[in-house]
Amino acid sequence: MKKILITEDSPTMRSLLISTIEALEDYEIVEAASGFEALRLLPRGKVDLIITDINMPDINGLELISYVKNNPNYSDIPLFIISTERSDKDMEKGLALGADEYLIKPFDPVKLQELIKKYIG
């Protein structure tokens, strides 16, 4: 079973992401309410995909991406940003740091499901 780490400070958005992924079946979901919590969870087991918001308390999504992509233990993990930040500058920065996909909230659940299947089967 593939494991997806969702890093999102909004409980409502986390719940929406979880229900979108659970509809696919065969994925284990790990939740983090902040970038700091995500960093604590990463060493606890293999993660196949990371989905993160940008605007979060303590460590934001861009800092999380930078850490993940610069760490040889995690750098090959596909990473999606799902954020309300919709400027070209924000998107370019997220993708330049190493995010594989950038979705804008409100996101299309079918598009997210397709991307998950594309990246991790």
Coordinates of C-alpha atoms in Angstrom, one line a residue, residues 35-108:
G35 CA 5.5 21.7 8.1
F36 CA 7.2 21.0 11.5
E37 CA 4.9 18.0 12.1
A38 CA 5.6 16.7 8.6
L39 CA 9.4 16.8 9.2
R40 CA 8.9 14.8 12.4
L41 CA 6.8 12.2 10.5
L42 CA 9.1 11.7 7.5
P43 CA 11.7 9.6 9.3
R44 CA 9.0 7.3 10.8
G45 CA 8.4 5.3 7.6
K46 CA 8.6 5.4 3.8
V47 CA 6.4 8.0 2.1
D48 CA 5.5 7.7 -1.6
L49 CA 4.0 11.1 -2.1
I50 CA 3.8 14.4 -0.2
I51 CA 1.0 16.9 -0.6
T52 CA 1.5 20.3 1.0
D53 CA 0.0 23.7 1.4
I54 CA 2.2 26.7 1.3
N55 CA 0.8 29.0 4.1
M56 CA 1.2 27.2 7.4
P57 CA 2.4 28.0 10.9
D58 CA 6.0 27.4 11.9
I59 CA 7.6 25.8 8.8
N60 CA 5.7 26.8 5.6
G61 CA 5.2 24.6 2.6
L62 CA 8.1 26.2 0.6
E63 CA 10.5 25.5 3.5
L64 CA 9.2 21.9 3.7
I65 CA 9.8 21.4 -0.1
S66 CA 13.3 22.9 0.2
Y67 CA 14.2 20.5 3.0
V68 CA 12.7 17.4 1.3
K69 CA 14.3 18.1 -2.1
N70 CA 17.7 18.8 -0.6
N71 CA 17.7 15.7 1.6
P72 CA 19.0 12.6 -0.2
N73 CA 16.7 10.4 1.9
Y74 CA 13.6 12.1 0.5
S75 CA 14.5 14.0 -2.7
D76 CA 13.0 11.4 -5.0
I77 CA 9.5 11.6 -3.4
P78 CA 7.0 13.3 -5.7
L79 CA 5.6 16.4 -4.1
F80 CA 2.4 18.4 -4.9
I81 CA 1.5 21.9 -3.7
I82 CA -2.2 22.6 -3.2
S83 CA -2.5 26.3 -2.2
T84 CA -4.7 29.4 -2.5
E85 CA -1.5 31.2 -3.7
R86 CA -2.2 31.6 -7.4
S87 CA 0.3 34.1 -8.7
D88 CA 2.7 33.0 -11.4
K89 CA 5.5 34.0 -9.0
D90 CA 4.3 31.6 -6.2
M91 CA 3.8 28.8 -8.7
E92 CA 7.3 29.3 -10.3
K93 CA 8.9 29.4 -6.8
G94 CA 7.2 26.2 -5.7
L95 CA 8.1 24.4 -8.9
A96 CA 11.6 25.7 -8.9
L97 CA 12.1 24.4 -5.4
G98 CA 11.2 20.9 -6.7
A99 CA 7.4 20.5 -6.4
D100 CA 6.2 18.2 -9.2
E101 CA 2.7 19.7 -9.4
Y102 CA 0.9 22.9 -8.3
L103 CA -2.8 22.9 -7.8
I104 CA -4.8 25.9 -6.8
K105 CA -7.6 25.8 -4.2
P106 CA -10.3 25.0 -4.6
F107 CA -8.8 22.0 -6.4
D108 CA -10.5 19.6 -8.8

